[in-house]
Amino acid sequence: MADKKPICEEALKITNGFADGVATMGNLFTAGQTQLAGMAKYTTDFFIPYLLAVNYFQRVEQERLFSADPQDSADAYLGLLENNIELMTRSMDGSVRMMLMYLKNEANGFTEALKQCLFEFNSSKMKAFSARQADLMNLVVNEYPAAIAAIEPEYGFHFEQGHHPKVDETDRFILYRVTPSLPQVKTRQDAKPVLIIPPYVLGANILGFLPGEQRSYAHCFADQGYPTYIRILKPIDTTPAMQVMSGEDDARDTRQFCETIFKNHGKQVTLNGYCQGGYNALCSLLSGILDGLVDAFITCVSPMDGTRSQGLARFLARLPKRFNDLEYGTKVLPNNNLVADGQLMGWVYKLKSIEQEIPAAVFYRDLMMFARSRAGAQPVNKTAAALNYWLQNDRTDLPLGITEISFSAYNRPITSDGRLPVDLFGGKLELKRIQEKKVPWLICYGTNDDLVEKETALAPLDFIEAEVTPFPKGHVAIATSWSSPDSAYALHARYEDGKYRGPVRFHMDMDDAFGKKGTPKTK
């Protein structure tokens, strides 16, 4: 009997080891299959805009190639080839870098499992390691997309549900009043109103990020009791007036909404533009069409001089001049109106940061996010899900007239006397007009914003005075991370011993100053 016990234990050990080995192989096979499926999806999502770009390129070149000088065409195509080689090199570098980061993160676990296999003849750790890889792959490829889709009811404004009253509309826009997300907060009709101008490309919903979690830029104003209005684009594919809209139309519609707000509250408006919306709002303000209606101005991460951008401006500068043309991103609609393809415009921003946005790099970056933070069956973070929902769904085509304004801002600098590179109503747009009209201006920027860099956002300071507030993190952090009232840089607060103030605090101080003294209050 004594002899049979060691034999049974040895047999059990062999059986367990065999079972662990089979399970390990199964886990690795599952992980490999899931990874291939995930990489295919990430690659498809990235290359759909590429196929659109190829289609537009072929359409334009069919018209231009045979009418252009052959030598000029050869030079342009060689320049394009050089640019593409540089993009491919950066893509490979970024992919390898992220893959190595992931492998380094997992190396300790694999080393420990391998040691146990070789020196202890025990494969239990290798089984656990392989199960972890399969679990991570499944999380990124299957659970993560499901969580992104599931966040839709919580993300954004959902105007179709009727929670936010429709106040006014034009042929191109609808004006809504944002209802507070806190039921105990009542809007004060006699308080100073604010009108938010969202970006065309990014969409408005990023400014109503997760209202139920108290993380919404627009609700930061509304939850303080201020009359908060937001200008919403009508669907461009079904709104011909939007398709052919000009910068003048944008300014006229903004004026109409400011007049409506002024009538409702008897006070001038704080005009607040986010990203591209800030630049369009600035153009309207400088044109003079908003005189007597706007007495305070806020811009957040707005590109004021795109030629100072180290990323996008560099990318555009590397393109041969022939291909730096909006026609290569223009979509022809069924009614023959021309619009800028929003999906392609978003893809251009990915190209300028290709080492971070190439599919393999994004895939391994997502793996790293979960490999570092996930514990057990922890659910997917709502913030990550909502951000990805925004990136995947909030892209819209743009009117060519509006796109041309942004295109000019990224290709022509503000002149030495402070004139913008665009005109409205046949007149110059000069920054000094804001100072002449004594309109207080708060410029907010992200310290790590690689889309609208600090130099791009703060360009007006070379010509006029304005108040500046820096926020940590990137382009949408003001609307996502810092829109939480409990965050370190809450928008209604002051920072660094009162040196800086958030946009909501700026508006609160303007309300106090104009309401009591009739003059703006400084910091």
Short mmCIF file of C-alpha atoms in Angstrom, two decimals:
data_model
loop_
_atom_site.label_atom_id
_atom_site.label_comp_id
_atom_site.label_asym_id
_atom_site.label_seq_id
_atom_site.Cartn_x
_atom_site.Cartn_y
_atom_site.Cartn_z
CA MET A 1 0.00 0.00 0.00
CA ALA A 2 2.86 2.35 0.87
CA ASP A 3 4.32 1.79 -2.58
CA LYS A 4 1.05 2.56 -4.34
CA LYS A 5 0.69 6.09 -2.86
CA PRO A 6 3.77 7.64 -4.57
CA ILE A 7 2.74 5.96 -7.82
CA CYS A 8 -0.76 7.49 -7.56
CA GLU A 9 0.64 10.90 -6.74
CA GLU A 10 3.03 10.71 -9.69
CA ALA A 11 0.23 9.65 -12.00
CA LEU A 12 -1.96 12.49 -10.75
CA LYS A 13 0.89 14.92 -11.25
CA ILE A 14 1.39 13.74 -14.82
CA THR A 15 -2.36 13.91 -15.48
CA ASN A 16 -2.60 17.45 -14.09
CA GLY A 17 0.43 18.54 -16.03
CA PHE A 18 -1.04 17.13 -19.23
CA ALA A 19 -4.35 18.85 -18.53
CA ASP A 20 -2.57 22.14 -17.81
CA GLY A 21 -0.62 21.80 -21.01
CA VAL A 22 -3.77 21.18 -23.04
CA ALA A 23 -5.51 24.12 -21.34
CA THR A 24 -2.48 26.34 -22.01
CA MET A 25 -2.47 25.44 -25.69
CA GLY A 26 -6.22 26.06 -25.87
CA ASN A 27 -5.86 29.45 -24.19
CA LEU A 28 -3.05 30.47 -26.53
CA PHE A 29 -5.02 29.34 -29.57
CA THR A 30 -8.07 31.29 -28.37
CA ALA A 31 -5.94 34.35 -27.65
CA GLY A 32 -4.34 34.13 -31.09
CA GLN A 33 -7.66 33.79 -32.88
CA THR A 34 -9.18 36.66 -30.94
CA GLN A 35 -6.15 38.84 -31.59
CA LEU A 36 -6.38 38.21 -35.33
CA ALA A 37 -10.08 39.12 -35.29
CA GLY A 38 -9.34 42.26 -33.30
CA MET A 39 -6.50 43.37 -35.53
CA ALA A 40 -8.71 42.85 -38.57
CA LYS A 41 -11.44 45.05 -37.07
CA TYR A 42 -9.01 47.80 -35.99
CA THR A 43 -7.42 47.75 -39.44
CA THR A 44 -10.78 47.89 -41.21
CA ASP A 45 -11.90 50.88 -39.14
CA PHE A 46 -8.68 52.70 -40.01
CA PHE A 47 -8.64 51.92 -43.72
CA ILE A 48 -12.25 52.76 -44.58
CA PRO A 49 -11.34 56.50 -44.64
CA TYR A 50 -8.26 55.55 -46.65
CA LEU A 51 -10.47 54.01 -49.32
CA LEU A 52 -12.59 57.17 -49.33
CA ALA A 53 -9.42 59.24 -49.73
CA VAL A 54 -8.28 57.08 -52.66
CA ASN A 55 -11.67 57.52 -54.34
CA TYR A 56 -11.58 61.32 -53.98
CA PHE A 57 -7.94 61.41 -55.09
CA GLN A 58 -8.67 59.46 -58.25
CA ARG A 59 -11.68 61.65 -59.07
CA VAL A 60 -9.68 64.87 -58.76
CA GLU A 61 -6.57 63.58 -60.50
CA GLN A 62 -8.59 62.35 -63.46
CA GLU A 63 -9.45 65.97 -64.10
CA ARG A 64 -6.09 67.51 -63.24
CA LEU A 65 -3.42 65.06 -64.32
CA PHE A 66 -3.59 65.52 -68.07
CA SER A 67 -3.99 69.28 -67.88
CA ALA A 68 -1.04 69.81 -65.54
CA ASP A 69 2.60 70.20 -66.56
CA PRO A 70 4.19 66.68 -66.64
CA GLN A 71 7.25 67.83 -64.71
CA ASP A 72 5.09 69.45 -62.02
CA SER A 73 3.05 66.26 -61.76
CA ALA A 74 6.18 64.13 -61.46
CA ASP A 75 7.56 66.38 -58.72
CA ALA A 76 4.25 66.31 -56.85
CA TYR A 77 3.97 62.52 -57.02
CA LEU A 78 7.58 62.08 -55.87
CA GLY A 79 6.86 64.40 -52.96
CA LEU A 80 3.75 62.40 -52.13
CA LEU A 81 5.77 59.18 -52.26
CA GLU A 82 8.35 60.65 -49.88
CA ASN A 83 5.57 61.70 -47.52
CA ASN A 84 3.99 58.23 -47.64
CA ILE A 85 7.33 56.54 -46.91
CA GLU A 86 7.75 58.78 -43.87
CA LEU A 87 4.23 57.86 -42.69
CA MET A 88 4.94 54.15 -43.14
CA THR A 89 8.21 54.45 -41.20
CA ARG A 90 6.48 56.23 -38.33
CA SER A 91 3.68 53.65 -38.43
CA MET A 92 6.14 50.79 -38.04
CA ASP A 93 8.01 52.57 -35.26
CA GLY A 94 4.78 53.24 -33.36
CA SER A 95 3.50 49.69 -33.79
CA VAL A 96 6.76 48.12 -32.64
CA ARG A 97 7.04 50.51 -29.71
CA MET A 98 3.56 49.71 -28.37
CA MET A 99 4.01 45.98 -28.93
CA LEU A 100 7.29 46.04 -27.00
CA MET A 101 5.64 48.00 -24.19
CA TYR A 102 2.96 45.34 -23.92
CA LEU A 103 5.49 42.50 -24.02
CA LYS A 104 7.57 44.22 -21.36
CA ASN A 105 4.48 44.59 -19.17
CA GLU A 106 3.75 40.85 -19.48
CA ALA A 107 7.35 39.65 -19.38
CA ASN A 108 7.53 39.05 -15.62
CA GLY A 109 4.46 36.85 -15.62
CA PHE A 110 5.76 34.81 -18.55
CA THR A 111 9.23 34.45 -16.99
CA GLU A 112 7.80 33.19 -13.71
CA ALA A 113 5.58 30.71 -15.52
CA LEU A 114 8.47 29.48 -17.65
CA LYS A 115 10.71 28.98 -14.59
CA GLN A 116 8.04 26.90 -12.91
CA CYS A 117 7.69 24.76 -16.03
CA LEU A 118 11.43 24.15 -16.47
CA PHE A 119 12.59 23.78 -12.91
CA GLU A 120 9.54 22.56 -11.01
CA PHE A 121 7.87 20.62 -13.85
CA ASN A 122 4.65 22.47 -12.97
CA SER A 123 2.67 24.25 -15.65
CA SER A 124 -0.05 25.82 -13.47
CA LYS A 125 1.43 29.32 -13.77
CA MET A 126 1.75 28.97 -17.53
CA LYS A 127 -1.89 27.94 -17.64
CA ALA A 128 -2.84 31.05 -15.63
CA PHE A 129 -0.64 33.26 -17.83
CA SER A 130 -2.19 31.96 -21.04
CA ALA A 131 -5.68 32.33 -19.55
CA ARG A 132 -4.84 35.96 -18.76
CA GLN A 133 -3.81 36.58 -22.39
CA ALA A 134 -7.02 35.02 -23.68
CA ASP A 135 -9.04 37.07 -21.20
CA LEU A 136 -7.30 40.33 -22.17
CA MET A 137 -7.79 39.67 -25.88
CA ASN A 138 -11.47 38.89 -25.32
CA LEU A 139 -11.87 42.03 -23.24
CA VAL A 140 -10.41 44.28 -25.94
CA VAL A 141 -12.04 42.62 -28.95
CA ASN A 142 -15.47 41.67 -27.57
CA GLU A 143 -16.32 43.17 -24.17
CA TYR A 144 -14.88 46.62 -24.85
CA PRO A 145 -16.94 47.24 -28.04
CA ALA A 146 -20.04 45.97 -26.22
CA ALA A 147 -19.41 48.41 -23.38
CA ILE A 148 -18.91 51.24 -25.89
CA ALA A 149 -22.26 50.47 -27.53
CA ALA A 150 -23.97 50.15 -24.15
CA ILE A 151 -22.88 53.63 -23.01
CA GLU A 152 -24.98 55.33 -25.71
CA PRO A 153 -28.04 56.06 -23.49
CA GLU A 154 -25.84 57.79 -20.92
CA TYR A 155 -23.62 59.70 -23.33
CA GLY A 156 -24.45 63.15 -24.69
CA PHE A 157 -27.52 65.37 -24.64
CA HIS A 158 -30.24 63.23 -26.28
CA PHE A 159 -32.29 66.23 -27.37
CA GLU A 160 -34.77 63.86 -28.99
CA GLN A 161 -35.99 62.91 -25.50
CA GLY A 162 -37.26 66.44 -24.85
CA HIS A 163 -35.37 67.08 -21.59
CA HIS A 164 -33.78 70.24 -23.00
CA PRO A 165 -36.28 72.85 -24.33
CA LYS A 166 -35.98 73.95 -27.93
CA VAL A 167 -35.83 77.75 -27.84
CA ASP A 168 -35.17 78.91 -31.41
CA GLU A 169 -34.00 77.68 -34.79
CA THR A 170 -32.73 78.84 -38.17
CA ASP A 171 -32.42 77.00 -41.46
CA ARG A 172 -29.13 75.58 -40.19
CA PHE A 173 -29.15 75.39 -36.39
CA ILE A 174 -31.38 74.69 -33.40
CA LEU A 175 -30.97 76.53 -30.10
CA TYR A 176 -31.58 74.46 -26.96
CA ARG A 177 -31.52 75.46 -23.31
CA VAL A 178 -29.59 72.93 -21.25
CA THR A 179 -31.60 71.69 -18.28
CA PRO A 180 -29.59 71.15 -15.05
CA SER A 181 -28.65 67.54 -14.37
CA LEU A 182 -29.28 68.07 -10.64
CA PRO A 183 -33.04 68.02 -9.89
CA GLN A 184 -32.67 70.43 -6.96
CA VAL A 185 -31.11 73.15 -9.17
CA LYS A 186 -33.43 75.73 -10.71
CA THR A 187 -32.33 78.00 -13.54
CA ARG A 188 -32.19 81.65 -12.44
CA GLN A 189 -33.90 83.70 -15.14
CA ASP A 190 -32.20 86.91 -14.00
CA ALA A 191 -28.68 85.41 -14.15
CA LYS A 192 -26.23 86.09 -16.96
CA PRO A 193 -26.79 83.63 -19.84
CA VAL A 194 -24.09 81.69 -21.70
CA LEU A 195 -24.23 80.46 -25.30
CA ILE A 196 -21.99 77.49 -26.11
CA ILE A 197 -20.74 77.05 -29.69
CA PRO A 198 -19.62 73.43 -30.20
CA PRO A 199 -17.11 72.39 -32.86
CA TYR A 200 -18.35 71.25 -36.25
CA VAL A 201 -16.03 68.24 -36.50
CA LEU A 202 -16.14 66.93 -32.92
CA GLY A 203 -19.87 67.43 -32.48
CA ALA A 204 -21.83 68.78 -29.53
CA ASN A 205 -22.22 65.60 -27.47
CA ILE A 206 -18.65 65.72 -26.18
CA LEU A 207 -19.81 68.83 -24.27
CA GLY A 208 -22.58 66.78 -22.64
CA PHE A 209 -20.23 63.88 -21.95
CA LEU A 210 -21.83 61.91 -19.08
CA PRO A 211 -24.46 64.12 -17.42
CA GLY A 212 -25.61 61.34 -15.11
CA GLU A 213 -22.08 61.09 -13.73
CA GLN A 214 -21.86 64.89 -13.35
CA ARG A 215 -19.25 65.05 -16.09
CA SER A 216 -20.59 67.44 -18.69
CA TYR A 217 -19.13 70.76 -19.76
CA ALA A 218 -22.49 72.36 -20.56
CA HIS A 219 -24.08 71.10 -17.37
CA CYS A 220 -21.30 72.69 -15.32
CA PHE A 221 -22.91 76.04 -16.17
CA ALA A 222 -26.49 74.80 -15.93
CA ASP A 223 -25.91 73.10 -12.57
CA GLN A 224 -24.82 76.45 -11.13
CA GLY A 225 -28.24 77.83 -12.05
CA TYR A 226 -27.11 79.85 -15.08
CA PRO A 227 -29.25 79.99 -18.24
CA THR A 228 -27.17 77.77 -20.50
CA TYR A 229 -27.80 77.54 -24.22
CA ILE A 230 -26.12 75.45 -26.88
CA ARG A 231 -26.21 75.77 -30.66
CA ILE A 232 -26.82 72.45 -32.43
CA LEU A 233 -26.25 71.66 -36.09
CA LYS A 234 -29.14 70.31 -38.09
CA PRO A 235 -28.30 67.04 -39.92
CA ILE A 236 -26.21 68.10 -42.89
CA ASP A 237 -27.25 65.19 -45.11
CA THR A 238 -30.92 66.29 -45.00
CA THR A 239 -30.44 70.07 -44.66
CA PRO A 240 -29.49 71.75 -47.94
CA ALA A 241 -29.11 75.14 -46.22
CA MET A 242 -26.43 73.62 -43.98
CA GLN A 243 -24.63 72.09 -46.95
CA VAL A 244 -24.07 75.47 -48.60
CA MET A 245 -23.57 77.49 -45.41
CA SER A 246 -20.98 80.27 -45.31
CA GLY A 247 -19.15 81.99 -42.48
CA GLU A 248 -21.60 84.87 -42.81
CA ASP A 249 -24.52 82.47 -42.32
CA ASP A 250 -22.84 81.16 -39.18
CA ALA A 251 -22.47 84.71 -37.84
CA ARG A 252 -26.06 85.72 -38.70
CA ASP A 253 -27.51 82.64 -36.99
CA THR A 254 -25.37 83.28 -33.92
CA ARG A 255 -26.71 86.83 -33.82
CA GLN A 256 -30.31 85.62 -34.02
CA PHE A 257 -29.75 83.23 -31.10
CA CYS A 258 -28.04 85.95 -29.04
CA GLU A 259 -31.00 88.26 -29.70
CA THR A 260 -33.40 85.54 -28.55
CA ILE A 261 -31.39 84.93 -25.38
CA PHE A 262 -31.12 88.66 -24.69
CA LYS A 263 -34.90 89.02 -24.96
CA ASN A 264 -35.42 86.10 -22.57
CA HIS A 265 -33.08 87.36 -19.85
CA GLY A 266 -32.46 91.06 -20.45
CA LYS A 267 -28.70 90.55 -20.25
CA GLN A 268 -25.93 90.26 -22.80
CA VAL A 269 -24.49 86.83 -23.48
CA THR A 270 -21.23 85.18 -22.55
CA LEU A 271 -20.16 83.58 -25.83
CA ASN A 272 -18.29 80.32 -25.27
CA GLY A 273 -16.69 78.42 -28.15
CA TYR A 274 -15.06 75.00 -27.82
CA CYS A 275 -12.32 73.92 -30.27
CA GLN A 276 -13.30 74.96 -33.82
CA GLY A 277 -16.42 76.59 -32.38
CA GLY A 278 -14.16 79.08 -30.61
CA TYR A 279 -12.57 80.21 -33.85
CA ASN A 280 -15.94 80.61 -35.59
CA ALA A 281 -17.26 82.52 -32.57
CA LEU A 282 -14.21 84.79 -32.68
CA CYS A 283 -14.82 85.53 -36.37
CA SER A 284 -18.44 86.46 -35.63
CA LEU A 285 -17.39 88.65 -32.71
CA LEU A 286 -14.74 90.48 -34.72
CA SER A 287 -17.16 91.12 -37.59
CA GLY A 288 -19.21 93.43 -35.35
CA ILE A 289 -22.46 91.56 -35.94
CA LEU A 290 -22.68 90.64 -32.23
CA ASP A 291 -22.13 94.18 -30.91
CA GLY A 292 -24.51 94.94 -28.05
CA LEU A 293 -25.33 91.26 -27.57
CA VAL A 294 -22.07 89.72 -26.27
CA ASP A 295 -20.06 91.23 -23.42
CA ALA A 296 -17.80 88.30 -22.39
CA PHE A 297 -15.93 85.67 -24.37
CA ILE A 298 -14.52 82.21 -23.56
CA THR A 299 -12.59 79.89 -25.85
CA CYS A 300 -11.48 76.38 -24.91
CA VAL A 301 -8.72 74.55 -26.82
CA SER A 302 -9.52 76.63 -29.91
CA PRO A 303 -7.06 76.81 -32.83
CA MET A 304 -6.46 80.54 -33.30
CA ASP A 305 -3.44 80.26 -35.61
CA GLY A 306 -3.08 76.78 -37.07
CA THR A 307 0.24 77.61 -38.71
CA ARG A 308 1.81 77.43 -35.23
CA SER A 309 0.70 73.84 -34.80
CA GLN A 310 3.65 71.49 -34.50
CA GLY A 311 1.55 68.51 -35.57
CA LEU A 312 -1.12 69.27 -38.13
CA ALA A 313 0.64 72.28 -39.68
CA ARG A 314 3.80 70.19 -40.05
CA PHE A 315 1.80 67.42 -41.69
CA LEU A 316 0.18 69.86 -44.15
CA ALA A 317 3.52 71.53 -44.86
CA ARG A 318 5.05 68.18 -45.84
CA LEU A 319 2.36 67.57 -48.42
CA PRO A 320 3.19 68.77 -51.93
CA LYS A 321 1.33 72.03 -52.50
CA ARG A 322 -0.76 70.43 -55.23
CA PHE A 323 -2.34 67.97 -52.78
CA ASN A 324 -2.89 70.45 -49.93
CA ASP A 325 -6.29 71.23 -51.37
CA LEU A 326 -9.79 70.77 -49.94
CA GLU A 327 -10.97 69.27 -53.20
CA TYR A 328 -9.21 66.01 -52.27
CA GLY A 329 -11.57 65.68 -49.30
CA THR A 330 -14.79 66.85 -50.94
CA LYS A 331 -17.87 64.65 -51.16
CA VAL A 332 -20.50 65.12 -53.86
CA LEU A 333 -24.00 64.69 -52.43
CA PRO A 334 -26.95 63.27 -54.42
CA ASN A 335 -28.28 66.84 -54.93
CA ASN A 336 -24.81 67.80 -56.33
CA ASN A 337 -23.97 70.01 -53.34
CA LEU A 338 -20.37 69.71 -52.18
CA VAL A 339 -19.38 69.12 -48.55
CA ALA A 340 -16.18 68.22 -46.75
CA ASP A 341 -16.13 64.56 -45.75
CA GLY A 342 -16.09 64.59 -41.94
CA GLN A 343 -14.85 61.01 -41.67
CA LEU A 344 -11.89 61.88 -43.86
CA MET A 345 -11.19 65.08 -41.92
CA GLY A 346 -11.01 63.06 -38.71
CA TRP A 347 -8.66 60.61 -40.43
CA VAL A 348 -6.27 63.46 -41.31
CA TYR A 349 -5.83 64.12 -37.59
CA LYS A 350 -4.93 60.45 -37.19
CA LEU A 351 -2.37 60.67 -39.98
CA LYS A 352 -0.54 63.54 -38.35
CA SER A 353 -0.08 61.32 -35.25
CA ILE A 354 0.27 58.08 -37.22
CA GLU A 355 2.73 56.48 -34.82
CA GLN A 356 -0.01 56.52 -32.16
CA GLU A 357 -3.04 55.94 -34.39
CA ILE A 358 -1.93 53.10 -36.67
CA PRO A 359 -4.18 50.06 -35.94
CA ALA A 360 -1.50 47.84 -34.36
CA ALA A 361 -0.42 50.64 -32.01
CA VAL A 362 -4.02 51.37 -30.99
CA PHE A 363 -4.71 47.67 -30.42
CA TYR A 364 -1.73 47.21 -28.12
CA ARG A 365 -2.47 50.52 -26.39
CA ASP A 366 -5.94 49.24 -25.53
CA LEU A 367 -4.43 45.96 -24.34
CA MET A 368 -2.05 47.91 -22.12
CA MET A 369 -4.93 49.93 -20.67
CA PHE A 370 -6.65 46.79 -19.44
CA ALA A 371 -3.50 44.84 -18.62
CA ARG A 372 -2.42 47.56 -16.20
CA SER A 373 -5.74 48.40 -14.58
CA ARG A 374 -8.12 45.48 -14.74
CA ALA A 375 -8.62 43.32 -11.66
CA GLY A 376 -10.83 40.28 -11.89
CA ALA A 377 -14.18 41.02 -13.49
CA GLN A 378 -13.94 44.81 -13.14
CA PRO A 379 -16.31 46.45 -15.67
CA VAL A 380 -15.05 48.63 -18.49
CA ASN A 381 -14.52 52.19 -17.33
CA LYS A 382 -17.42 54.47 -18.35
CA THR A 383 -15.09 57.30 -19.30
CA ALA A 384 -13.14 55.12 -21.71
CA ALA A 385 -16.34 53.72 -23.18
CA ALA A 386 -17.89 57.16 -23.67
CA LEU A 387 -14.72 58.59 -25.22
CA ASN A 388 -14.59 55.76 -27.71
CA TYR A 389 -18.28 56.10 -28.46
CA TRP A 390 -17.62 59.75 -29.30
CA LEU A 391 -14.63 58.88 -31.49
CA GLN A 392 -16.58 56.23 -33.38
CA ASN A 393 -19.92 57.99 -33.82
CA ASP A 394 -19.68 61.78 -33.59
CA ARG A 395 -18.26 62.55 -37.01
CA THR A 396 -20.26 64.59 -39.49
CA ASP A 397 -19.66 66.13 -42.88
CA LEU A 398 -18.88 69.84 -42.94
CA PRO A 399 -20.07 72.72 -45.13
CA LEU A 400 -17.28 73.70 -47.50
CA GLY A 401 -17.64 77.36 -46.54
CA ILE A 402 -16.90 76.57 -42.90
CA THR A 403 -14.12 74.12 -43.79
CA GLU A 404 -12.45 76.79 -45.91
CA ILE A 405 -12.28 79.06 -42.85
CA SER A 406 -10.45 76.39 -40.84
CA PHE A 407 -8.29 75.52 -43.85
CA SER A 408 -7.20 79.17 -44.14
CA ALA A 409 -6.42 79.31 -40.41
CA TYR A 410 -4.04 76.34 -40.76
CA ASN A 411 -2.34 77.58 -43.91
CA ARG A 412 -2.12 81.34 -43.40
CA PRO A 413 -0.95 82.97 -40.16
CA ILE A 414 -2.43 85.93 -38.33
CA THR A 415 -0.82 89.00 -39.89
CA SER A 416 1.70 91.16 -38.05
CA ASP A 417 -1.01 93.70 -37.23
CA GLY A 418 -3.37 91.07 -35.77
CA ARG A 419 -5.67 90.39 -38.71
CA LEU A 420 -7.17 86.92 -39.15
CA PRO A 421 -6.61 85.18 -42.51
CA VAL A 422 -10.35 85.24 -43.27
CA ASP A 423 -12.89 88.00 -43.89
CA LEU A 424 -16.61 88.22 -43.13
CA PHE A 425 -19.16 90.48 -44.77
CA GLY A 426 -16.37 91.88 -46.92
CA GLY A 427 -14.53 93.31 -43.92
CA LYS A 428 -11.30 92.57 -42.07
CA LEU A 429 -11.32 90.62 -38.83
CA GLU A 430 -8.86 92.34 -36.48
CA LEU A 431 -8.11 91.11 -32.97
CA LYS A 432 -7.72 94.63 -31.61
CA ARG A 433 -11.49 95.05 -31.95
CA ILE A 434 -12.07 92.88 -28.89
CA GLN A 435 -9.85 95.16 -26.85
CA GLU A 436 -11.49 98.27 -28.28
CA LYS A 437 -14.91 96.91 -27.29
CA LYS A 438 -13.55 95.95 -23.85
CA VAL A 439 -14.84 92.40 -24.09
CA PRO A 440 -13.15 90.23 -21.40
CA TRP A 441 -11.67 87.09 -22.98
CA LEU A 442 -10.68 83.88 -21.20
CA ILE A 443 -8.52 81.47 -23.23
CA CYS A 444 -8.35 77.90 -21.87
CA TYR A 445 -5.89 75.37 -23.27
CA GLY A 446 -4.64 71.85 -22.52
CA THR A 447 -1.03 71.56 -21.43
CA ASN A 448 -0.69 68.17 -23.17
CA ASP A 449 -3.00 68.89 -26.10
CA ASP A 450 -1.42 67.42 -29.24
CA LEU A 451 -4.35 68.48 -31.43
CA VAL A 452 -4.48 72.20 -30.60
CA GLU A 453 -1.12 72.96 -29.04
CA LYS A 454 -0.53 75.78 -26.57
CA GLU A 455 1.14 77.96 -29.21
CA THR A 456 -1.87 77.60 -31.49
CA ALA A 457 -4.44 78.44 -28.82
CA LEU A 458 -2.52 81.41 -27.36
CA ALA A 459 -1.59 83.10 -30.64
CA PRO A 460 -3.87 86.14 -29.96
CA LEU A 461 -1.70 87.10 -26.97
CA ASP A 462 0.92 88.40 -29.40
CA PHE A 463 -1.53 91.13 -30.35
CA ILE A 464 -3.93 91.78 -27.47
CA GLU A 465 -4.32 91.00 -23.79
CA ALA A 466 -6.49 88.12 -22.63
CA GLU A 467 -6.81 86.00 -19.53
CA VAL A 468 -5.31 82.50 -19.78
CA THR A 469 -6.05 79.30 -17.87
CA PRO A 470 -4.04 76.10 -18.50
CA PHE A 471 -5.63 72.71 -17.84
CA PRO A 472 -3.68 69.46 -17.47
CA LYS A 473 -4.12 66.64 -20.00
CA GLY A 474 -5.28 66.83 -23.59
CA HIS A 475 -7.83 68.22 -26.02
CA VAL A 476 -11.11 67.09 -24.43
CA ALA A 477 -10.03 66.91 -20.78
CA ILE A 478 -11.81 70.19 -19.98
CA ALA A 479 -15.07 68.60 -21.14
CA THR A 480 -14.46 65.17 -19.62
CA SER A 481 -11.98 64.96 -16.73
CA TRP A 482 -12.36 68.49 -15.35
CA SER A 483 -16.11 68.83 -15.87
CA SER A 484 -16.54 66.79 -12.69
CA PRO A 485 -17.29 69.23 -9.83
CA ASP A 486 -15.07 67.18 -7.52
CA SER A 487 -12.03 67.13 -9.82
CA ALA A 488 -8.77 68.94 -9.09
CA TYR A 489 -9.51 71.47 -11.85
CA ALA A 490 -13.27 71.79 -11.50
CA LEU A 491 -14.55 74.37 -13.96
CA HIS A 492 -16.25 76.53 -11.32
CA ALA A 493 -13.11 76.80 -9.19
CA ARG A 494 -9.89 78.78 -8.94
CA TYR A 495 -6.47 77.16 -9.04
CA GLU A 496 -2.94 77.78 -7.83
CA ASP A 497 -3.88 80.26 -5.11
CA GLY A 498 -6.30 82.14 -7.32
CA LYS A 499 -3.88 82.62 -10.21
CA TYR A 500 -6.22 80.85 -12.64
CA ARG A 501 -9.96 80.32 -12.87
CA GLY A 502 -12.10 77.91 -14.83
CA PRO A 503 -14.59 78.98 -17.51
CA VAL A 504 -17.60 78.59 -15.23
CA ARG A 505 -15.90 80.64 -12.52
CA PHE A 506 -15.05 83.28 -15.14
CA HIS A 507 -18.73 83.41 -16.15
CA MET A 508 -19.83 83.60 -12.51
CA ASP A 509 -17.51 86.53 -11.92
CA MET A 510 -18.74 88.25 -15.07
CA ASP A 511 -22.32 87.84 -13.86
CA ASP A 512 -21.41 89.33 -10.53
CA ALA A 513 -19.46 92.20 -12.06
CA PHE A 514 -21.91 93.21 -14.78
CA GLY A 515 -24.89 92.69 -12.52
CA LYS A 516 -23.65 94.85 -9.67
CA LYS A 517 -21.30 97.38 -11.18
CA GLY A 518 -21.81 97.30 -14.91
CA THR A 519 -18.11 96.74 -15.51
CA PRO A 520 -16.19 93.48 -15.85
CA LYS A 521 -14.40 92.13 -12.82
CA THR A 522 -10.75 91.15 -13.08
CA LYS A 523 -9.15 88.23 -11.34
#
